[in-house]
Short mmCIF file of C-alpha atoms in Angstrom, two decimals:
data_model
loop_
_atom_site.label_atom_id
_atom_site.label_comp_id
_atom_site.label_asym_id
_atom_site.label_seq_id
_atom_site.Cartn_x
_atom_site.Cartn_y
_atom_site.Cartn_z
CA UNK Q 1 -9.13 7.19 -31.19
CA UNK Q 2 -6.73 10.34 -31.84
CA UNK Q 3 -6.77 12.25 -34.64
CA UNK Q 4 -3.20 11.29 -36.08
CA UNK Q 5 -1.26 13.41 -35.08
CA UNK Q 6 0.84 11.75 -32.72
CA UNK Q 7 1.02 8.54 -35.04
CA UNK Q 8 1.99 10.62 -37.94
CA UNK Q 9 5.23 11.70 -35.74
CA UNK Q 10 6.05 8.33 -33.42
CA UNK Q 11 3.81 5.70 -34.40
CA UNK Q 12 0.93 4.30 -32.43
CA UNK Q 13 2.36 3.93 -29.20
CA UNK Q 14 2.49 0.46 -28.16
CA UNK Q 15 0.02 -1.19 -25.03
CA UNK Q 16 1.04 -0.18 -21.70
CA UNK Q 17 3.06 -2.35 -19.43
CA UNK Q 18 2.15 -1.05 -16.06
CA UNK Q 19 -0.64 0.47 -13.93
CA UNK Q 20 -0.16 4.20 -14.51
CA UNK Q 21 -2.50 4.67 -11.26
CA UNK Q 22 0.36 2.70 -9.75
CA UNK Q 23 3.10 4.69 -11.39
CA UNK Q 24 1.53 7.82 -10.26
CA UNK Q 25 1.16 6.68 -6.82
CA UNK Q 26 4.73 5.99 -7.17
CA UNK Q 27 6.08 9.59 -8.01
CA UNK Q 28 4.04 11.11 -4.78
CA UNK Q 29 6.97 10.89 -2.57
CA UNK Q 30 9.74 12.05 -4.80
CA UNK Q 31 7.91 15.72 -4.74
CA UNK Q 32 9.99 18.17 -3.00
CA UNK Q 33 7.30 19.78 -1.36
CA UNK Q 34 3.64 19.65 -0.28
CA UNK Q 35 2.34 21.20 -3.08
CA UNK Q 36 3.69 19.02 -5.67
CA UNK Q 37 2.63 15.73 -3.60
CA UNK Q 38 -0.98 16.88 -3.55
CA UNK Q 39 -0.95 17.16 -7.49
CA UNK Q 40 0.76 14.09 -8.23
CA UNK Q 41 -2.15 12.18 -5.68
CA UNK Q 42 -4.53 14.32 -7.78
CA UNK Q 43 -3.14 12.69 -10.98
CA UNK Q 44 -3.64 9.72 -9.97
CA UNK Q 45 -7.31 9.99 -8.52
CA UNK Q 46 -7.55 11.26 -12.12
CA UNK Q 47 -6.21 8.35 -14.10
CA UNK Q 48 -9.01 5.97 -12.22
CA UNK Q 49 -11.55 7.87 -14.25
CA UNK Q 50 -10.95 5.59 -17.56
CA UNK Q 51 -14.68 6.62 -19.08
CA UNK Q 52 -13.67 10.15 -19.10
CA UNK Q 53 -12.59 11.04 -23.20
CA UNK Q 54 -10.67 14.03 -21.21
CA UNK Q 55 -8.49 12.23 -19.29
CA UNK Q 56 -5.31 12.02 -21.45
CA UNK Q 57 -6.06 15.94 -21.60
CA UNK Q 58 -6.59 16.91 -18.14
CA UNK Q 59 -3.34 14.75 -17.72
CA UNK Q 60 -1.44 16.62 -19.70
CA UNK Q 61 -2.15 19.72 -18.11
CA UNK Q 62 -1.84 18.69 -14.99
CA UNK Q 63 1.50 17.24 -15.60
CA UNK Q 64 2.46 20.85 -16.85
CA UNK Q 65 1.50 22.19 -13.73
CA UNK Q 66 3.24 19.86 -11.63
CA UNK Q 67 6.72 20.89 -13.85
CA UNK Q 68 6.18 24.57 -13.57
CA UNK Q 69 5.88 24.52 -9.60
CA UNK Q 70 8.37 21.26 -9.22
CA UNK Q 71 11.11 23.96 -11.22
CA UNK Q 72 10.04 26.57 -8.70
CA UNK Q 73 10.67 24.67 -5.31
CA UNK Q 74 14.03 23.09 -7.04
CA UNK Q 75 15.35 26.51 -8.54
CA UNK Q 76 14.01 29.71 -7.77
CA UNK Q 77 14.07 31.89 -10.47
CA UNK Q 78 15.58 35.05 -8.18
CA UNK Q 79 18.36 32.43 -6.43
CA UNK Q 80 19.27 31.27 -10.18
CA UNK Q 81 19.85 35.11 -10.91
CA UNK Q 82 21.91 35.49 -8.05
CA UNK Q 83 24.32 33.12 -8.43
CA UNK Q 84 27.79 34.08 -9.06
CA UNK Q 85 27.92 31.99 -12.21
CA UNK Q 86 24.61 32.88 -14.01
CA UNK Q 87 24.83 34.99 -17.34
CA UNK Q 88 21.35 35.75 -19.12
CA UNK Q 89 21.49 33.79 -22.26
CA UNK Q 90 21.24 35.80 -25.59
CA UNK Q 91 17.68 36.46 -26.86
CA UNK Q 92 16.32 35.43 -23.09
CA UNK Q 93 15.19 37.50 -20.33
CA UNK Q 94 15.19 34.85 -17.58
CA UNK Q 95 17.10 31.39 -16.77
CA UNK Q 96 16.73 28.79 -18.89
CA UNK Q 97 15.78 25.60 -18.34
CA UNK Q 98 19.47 24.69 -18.33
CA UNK Q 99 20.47 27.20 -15.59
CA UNK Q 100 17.85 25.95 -13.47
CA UNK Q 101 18.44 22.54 -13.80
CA UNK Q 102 21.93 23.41 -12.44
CA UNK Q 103 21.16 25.25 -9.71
CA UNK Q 104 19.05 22.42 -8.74
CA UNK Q 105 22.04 20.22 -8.76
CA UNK Q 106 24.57 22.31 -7.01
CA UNK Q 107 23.71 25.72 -6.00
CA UNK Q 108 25.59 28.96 -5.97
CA UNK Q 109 29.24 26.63 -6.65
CA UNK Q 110 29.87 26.81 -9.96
CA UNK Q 111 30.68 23.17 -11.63
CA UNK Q 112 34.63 23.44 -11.35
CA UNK Q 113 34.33 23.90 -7.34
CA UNK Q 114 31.88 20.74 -6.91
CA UNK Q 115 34.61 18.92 -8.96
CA UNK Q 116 37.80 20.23 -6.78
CA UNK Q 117 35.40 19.71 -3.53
CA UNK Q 118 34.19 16.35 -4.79
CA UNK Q 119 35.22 15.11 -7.81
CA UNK Q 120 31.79 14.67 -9.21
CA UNK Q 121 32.11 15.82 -12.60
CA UNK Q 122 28.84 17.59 -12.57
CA UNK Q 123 28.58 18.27 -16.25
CA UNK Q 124 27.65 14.72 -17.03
CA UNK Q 125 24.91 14.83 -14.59
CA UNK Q 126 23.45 17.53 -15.40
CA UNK Q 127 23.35 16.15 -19.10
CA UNK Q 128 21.74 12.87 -17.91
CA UNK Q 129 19.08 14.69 -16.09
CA UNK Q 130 18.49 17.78 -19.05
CA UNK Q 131 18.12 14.78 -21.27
CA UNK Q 132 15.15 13.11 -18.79
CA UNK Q 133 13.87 16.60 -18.86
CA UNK Q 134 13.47 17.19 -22.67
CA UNK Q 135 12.13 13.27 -23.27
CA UNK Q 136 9.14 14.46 -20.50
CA UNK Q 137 8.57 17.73 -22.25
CA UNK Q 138 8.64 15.94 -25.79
CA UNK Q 139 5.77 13.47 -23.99
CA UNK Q 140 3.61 15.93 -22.71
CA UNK Q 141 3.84 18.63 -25.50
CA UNK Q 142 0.53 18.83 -27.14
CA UNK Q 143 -1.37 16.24 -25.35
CA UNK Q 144 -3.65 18.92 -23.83
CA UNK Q 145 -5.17 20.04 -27.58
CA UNK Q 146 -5.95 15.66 -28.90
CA UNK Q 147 -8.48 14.11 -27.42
CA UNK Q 148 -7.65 10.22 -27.41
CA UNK Q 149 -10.71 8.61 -26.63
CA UNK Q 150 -8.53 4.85 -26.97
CA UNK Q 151 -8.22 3.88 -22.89
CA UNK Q 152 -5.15 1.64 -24.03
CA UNK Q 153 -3.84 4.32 -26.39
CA UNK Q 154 -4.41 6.99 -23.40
CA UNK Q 155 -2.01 4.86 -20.74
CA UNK Q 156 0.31 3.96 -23.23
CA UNK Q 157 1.20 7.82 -23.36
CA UNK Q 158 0.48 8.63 -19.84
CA UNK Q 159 2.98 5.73 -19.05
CA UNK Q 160 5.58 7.04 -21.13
CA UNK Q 161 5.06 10.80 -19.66
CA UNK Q 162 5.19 9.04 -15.85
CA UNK Q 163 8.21 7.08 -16.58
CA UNK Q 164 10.09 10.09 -17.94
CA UNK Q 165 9.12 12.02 -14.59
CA UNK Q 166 10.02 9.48 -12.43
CA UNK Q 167 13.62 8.78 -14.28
CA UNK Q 168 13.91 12.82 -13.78
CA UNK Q 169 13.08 12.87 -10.56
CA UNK Q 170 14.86 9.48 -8.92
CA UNK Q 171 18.41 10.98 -11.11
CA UNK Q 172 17.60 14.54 -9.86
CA UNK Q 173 17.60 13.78 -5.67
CA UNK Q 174 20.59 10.50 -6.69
CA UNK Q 175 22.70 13.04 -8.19
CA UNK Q 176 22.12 15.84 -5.62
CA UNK Q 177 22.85 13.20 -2.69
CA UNK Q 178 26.16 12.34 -4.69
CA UNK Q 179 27.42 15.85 -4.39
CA UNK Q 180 26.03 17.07 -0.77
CA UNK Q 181 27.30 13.44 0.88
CA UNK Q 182 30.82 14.60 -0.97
CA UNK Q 183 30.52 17.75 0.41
CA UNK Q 184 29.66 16.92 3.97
CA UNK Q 185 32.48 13.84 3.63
CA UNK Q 186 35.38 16.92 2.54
CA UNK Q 187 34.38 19.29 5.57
CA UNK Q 188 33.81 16.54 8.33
CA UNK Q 189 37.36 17.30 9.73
CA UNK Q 190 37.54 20.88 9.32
CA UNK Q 191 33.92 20.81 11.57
CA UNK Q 192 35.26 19.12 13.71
CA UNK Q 193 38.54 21.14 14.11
CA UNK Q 194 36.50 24.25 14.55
CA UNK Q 195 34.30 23.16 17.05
CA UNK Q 196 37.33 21.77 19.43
CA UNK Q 197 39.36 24.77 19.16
CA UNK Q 198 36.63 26.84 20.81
CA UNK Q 199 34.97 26.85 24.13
CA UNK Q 200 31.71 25.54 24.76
CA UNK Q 201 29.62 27.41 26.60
CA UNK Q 202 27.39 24.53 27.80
CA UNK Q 203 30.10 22.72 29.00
CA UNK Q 204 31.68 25.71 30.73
CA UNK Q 205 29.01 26.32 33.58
CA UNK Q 206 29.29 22.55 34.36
CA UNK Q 207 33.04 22.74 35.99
CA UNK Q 208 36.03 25.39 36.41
CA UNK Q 209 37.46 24.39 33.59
CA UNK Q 210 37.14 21.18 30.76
CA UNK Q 211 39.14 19.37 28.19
CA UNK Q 212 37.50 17.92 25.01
CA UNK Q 213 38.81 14.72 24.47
CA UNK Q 214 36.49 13.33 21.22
CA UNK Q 215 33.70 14.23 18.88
CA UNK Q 216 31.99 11.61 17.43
CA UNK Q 217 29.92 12.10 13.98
CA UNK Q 218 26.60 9.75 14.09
CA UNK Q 219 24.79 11.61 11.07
CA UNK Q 220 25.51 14.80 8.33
CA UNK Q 221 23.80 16.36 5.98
CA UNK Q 222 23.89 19.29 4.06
CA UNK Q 223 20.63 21.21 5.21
CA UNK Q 224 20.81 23.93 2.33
CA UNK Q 225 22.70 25.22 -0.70
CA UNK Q 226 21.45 28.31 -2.44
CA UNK Q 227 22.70 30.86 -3.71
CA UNK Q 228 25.14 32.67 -1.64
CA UNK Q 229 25.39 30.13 1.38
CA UNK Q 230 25.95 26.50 2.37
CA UNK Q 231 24.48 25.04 5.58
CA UNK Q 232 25.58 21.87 6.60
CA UNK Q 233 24.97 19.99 10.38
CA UNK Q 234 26.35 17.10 12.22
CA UNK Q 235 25.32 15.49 15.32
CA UNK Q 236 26.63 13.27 17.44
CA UNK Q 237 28.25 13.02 20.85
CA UNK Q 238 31.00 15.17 22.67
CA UNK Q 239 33.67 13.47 25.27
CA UNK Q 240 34.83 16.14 27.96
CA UNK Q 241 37.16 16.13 30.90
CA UNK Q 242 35.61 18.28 33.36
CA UNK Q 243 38.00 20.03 35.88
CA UNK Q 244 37.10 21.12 39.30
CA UNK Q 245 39.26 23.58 41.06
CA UNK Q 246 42.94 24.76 40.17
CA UNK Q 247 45.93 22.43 40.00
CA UNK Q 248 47.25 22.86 42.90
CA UNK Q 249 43.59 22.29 44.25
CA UNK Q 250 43.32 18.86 42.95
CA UNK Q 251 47.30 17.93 44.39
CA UNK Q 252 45.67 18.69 47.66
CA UNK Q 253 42.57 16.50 46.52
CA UNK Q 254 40.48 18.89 46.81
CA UNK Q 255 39.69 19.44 43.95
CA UNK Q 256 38.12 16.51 41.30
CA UNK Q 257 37.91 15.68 37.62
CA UNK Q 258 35.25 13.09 35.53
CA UNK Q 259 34.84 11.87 32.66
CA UNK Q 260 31.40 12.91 30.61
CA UNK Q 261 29.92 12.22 27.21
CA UNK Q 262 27.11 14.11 25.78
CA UNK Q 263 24.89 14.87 22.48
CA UNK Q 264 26.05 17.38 20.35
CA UNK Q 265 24.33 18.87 16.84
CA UNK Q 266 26.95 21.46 15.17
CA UNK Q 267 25.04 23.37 12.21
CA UNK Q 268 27.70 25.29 9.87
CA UNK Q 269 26.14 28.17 7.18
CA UNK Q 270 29.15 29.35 4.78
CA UNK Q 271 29.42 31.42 1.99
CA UNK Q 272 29.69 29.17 -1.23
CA UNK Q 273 32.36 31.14 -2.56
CA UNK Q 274 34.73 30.58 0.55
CA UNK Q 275 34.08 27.16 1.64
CA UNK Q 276 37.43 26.03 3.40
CA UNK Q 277 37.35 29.01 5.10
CA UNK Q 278 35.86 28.29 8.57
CA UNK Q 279 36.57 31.84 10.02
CA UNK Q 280 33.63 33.35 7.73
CA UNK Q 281 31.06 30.20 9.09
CA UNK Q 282 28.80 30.97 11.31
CA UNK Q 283 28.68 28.36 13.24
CA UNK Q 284 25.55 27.17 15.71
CA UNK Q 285 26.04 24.79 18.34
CA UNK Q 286 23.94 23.11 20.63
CA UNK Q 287 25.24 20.30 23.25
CA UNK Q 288 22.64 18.64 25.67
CA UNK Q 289 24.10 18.59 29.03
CA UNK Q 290 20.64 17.84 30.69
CA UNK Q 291 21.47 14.65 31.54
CA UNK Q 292 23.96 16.25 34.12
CA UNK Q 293 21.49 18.36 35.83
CA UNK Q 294 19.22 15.42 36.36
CA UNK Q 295 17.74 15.55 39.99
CA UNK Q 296 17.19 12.31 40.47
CA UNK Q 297 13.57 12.66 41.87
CA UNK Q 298 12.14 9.53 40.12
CA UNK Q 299 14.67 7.70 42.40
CA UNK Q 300 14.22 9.37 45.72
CA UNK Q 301 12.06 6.85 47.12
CA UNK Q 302 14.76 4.08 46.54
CA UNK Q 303 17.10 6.85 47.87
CA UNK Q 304 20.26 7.94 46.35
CA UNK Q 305 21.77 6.80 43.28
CA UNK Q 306 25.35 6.07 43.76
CA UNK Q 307 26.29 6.44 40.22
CA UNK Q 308 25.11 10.25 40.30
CA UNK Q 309 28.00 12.72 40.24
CA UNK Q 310 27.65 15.57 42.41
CA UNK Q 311 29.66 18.41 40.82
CA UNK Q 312 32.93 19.57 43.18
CA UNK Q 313 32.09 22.85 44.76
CA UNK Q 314 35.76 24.29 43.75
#
């Protein structure tokens, strides 16, 4: 059994309601990066040893160790000090946990320009997930120096700690998909817009000259926020007119146009501070014309495919 102290603050915790190898398993995936997924399978490799009187302790630290590195992959210390918002709090010589938490949520914007971009009021979720933060902290503070020999005793406090870092981490990636799908839904247009209004040089060495009639968006997502920058990309498919020869070529007829559709990905990196203004993005673009150079030689021995379009020479 413990030694009191935790029932002299909360009580003797009550019997656990759920396998906490289970509930470990659970959290693996919601890791933002490799390292944190090997700990959390590490955890729960642990919590199979039930005859070990160290396991609530060697819990507890691992638990810390997962928080430390899960707060360095989500917020940086150096991008948290280079955000245009971040002021060092009084009596501190770093970010707090506050500040981090933040960045983790939106990035280099400050809270007023997610609102006006997305009308996520980003205060309250940042509270919800602070407050998920602190309740895991309170958990795990302390549990590394009393040994709790109790197997029921020990999962009804590793359950507690698990559920806390699971309700942190499942509001943590809801919230931040709330704000970067608003994001990508308030720039969709203008990405669009910037791509059209500027020639593709794919498409270019296909014909004399080319119209883009569509772009259609299958998928975006906001690749990256930090400190300074946004990326964003969309992909999907392009609709051209390509043009072969002048006008007065084609009155003649000797000249041609045709219709084409190809896959397009459109990556956009911005600085946070001037996000409507597309003239600062740089803007990558990629469009697969493959297809169009397509030689056909799978088909030879059939012969020629009639639905192949041979380019116009003018």
């Amino acid at each position: 059994m413990g030694d009191g102290k935790d029932a002299a603050d909360s009580g003797a915790p009550s019997k656990p309601r759920r396998d906490v190898v289970k509930l470990a398993e659970g959290i693996v995936n919601l890791g933002p990066n490799e390292f944190t997924r090997s700990v959390m399978h590490g955890v729960a490799q642990l919590l199979t040893q039930r005859e070990n009187p160290l396991r609530l302790n060697l819990f507890a630290v691992s638990i810390r160790i997962y928080l430390d590195h899960l707060m360095d992959a989500l917020a940086p210390q150096a991008q948290v000090e280079a955000c245009r918002w971040y002021k060092l709090v009084k009596g501190q010589d770093k970010p707090v946990r506050a500040q981090r938490l933040a960045y983790a949520l939106h990035g280099g914007f400050t809270e007023q320009e997610i609102t006006e971009l997305t009308g996520i009021e980003v205060k309250e979720l940042l509270d919800e997930v602070i407050a998920a933060y602190q309740l895991l902290n309170k958990h795990v503070h302390g549990r590394d120096e009393t040994i709790v020999r109790d197997g029921e005793e020990q999962d009804a406090i590793i359950e507690d700690v698990l559920l806390a870092l699971s309700t942190l981490l499942e509001e943590y990636w809801e919230f931040r998909q709330q704000i970067t799908a608003a994001i990508v839904d308030r720039f969709q247009s203008e990405a669009v817009d910037a791509f059209t209004r500027e020639t593709v040089e794919d498409i270019d060495i296909l014909a004399t000259h080319h119209t883009v009639d569509w772009v259609g968006i299958d998928e975006r997502e906001v690749v990256m926020i930090d400190a300074t920058y946004i990326e964003y990309e969309v992909t999907g498919s392009i609709g051209v007119t390509l043009i072969y020869g002048s006008g007065s070529d084609r009155a003649r007829g000797d000249g041609a146009e045709t219709s084409e559709e190809f896959p397009i990905s459109l990556r956009f990196r911005m600085p946070v501070d001037h996000p409507h203004d597309f003239d600062m993005a740089d803007i990558t673009r990629a469009v697969d014309t493959s297809s169009w150079f397509d030689n056909g030689e799978e088909d030879d021995e059939d012969g020629p495919d009639d639905n192949v379009l041979i380019p116009s020479p003018f």
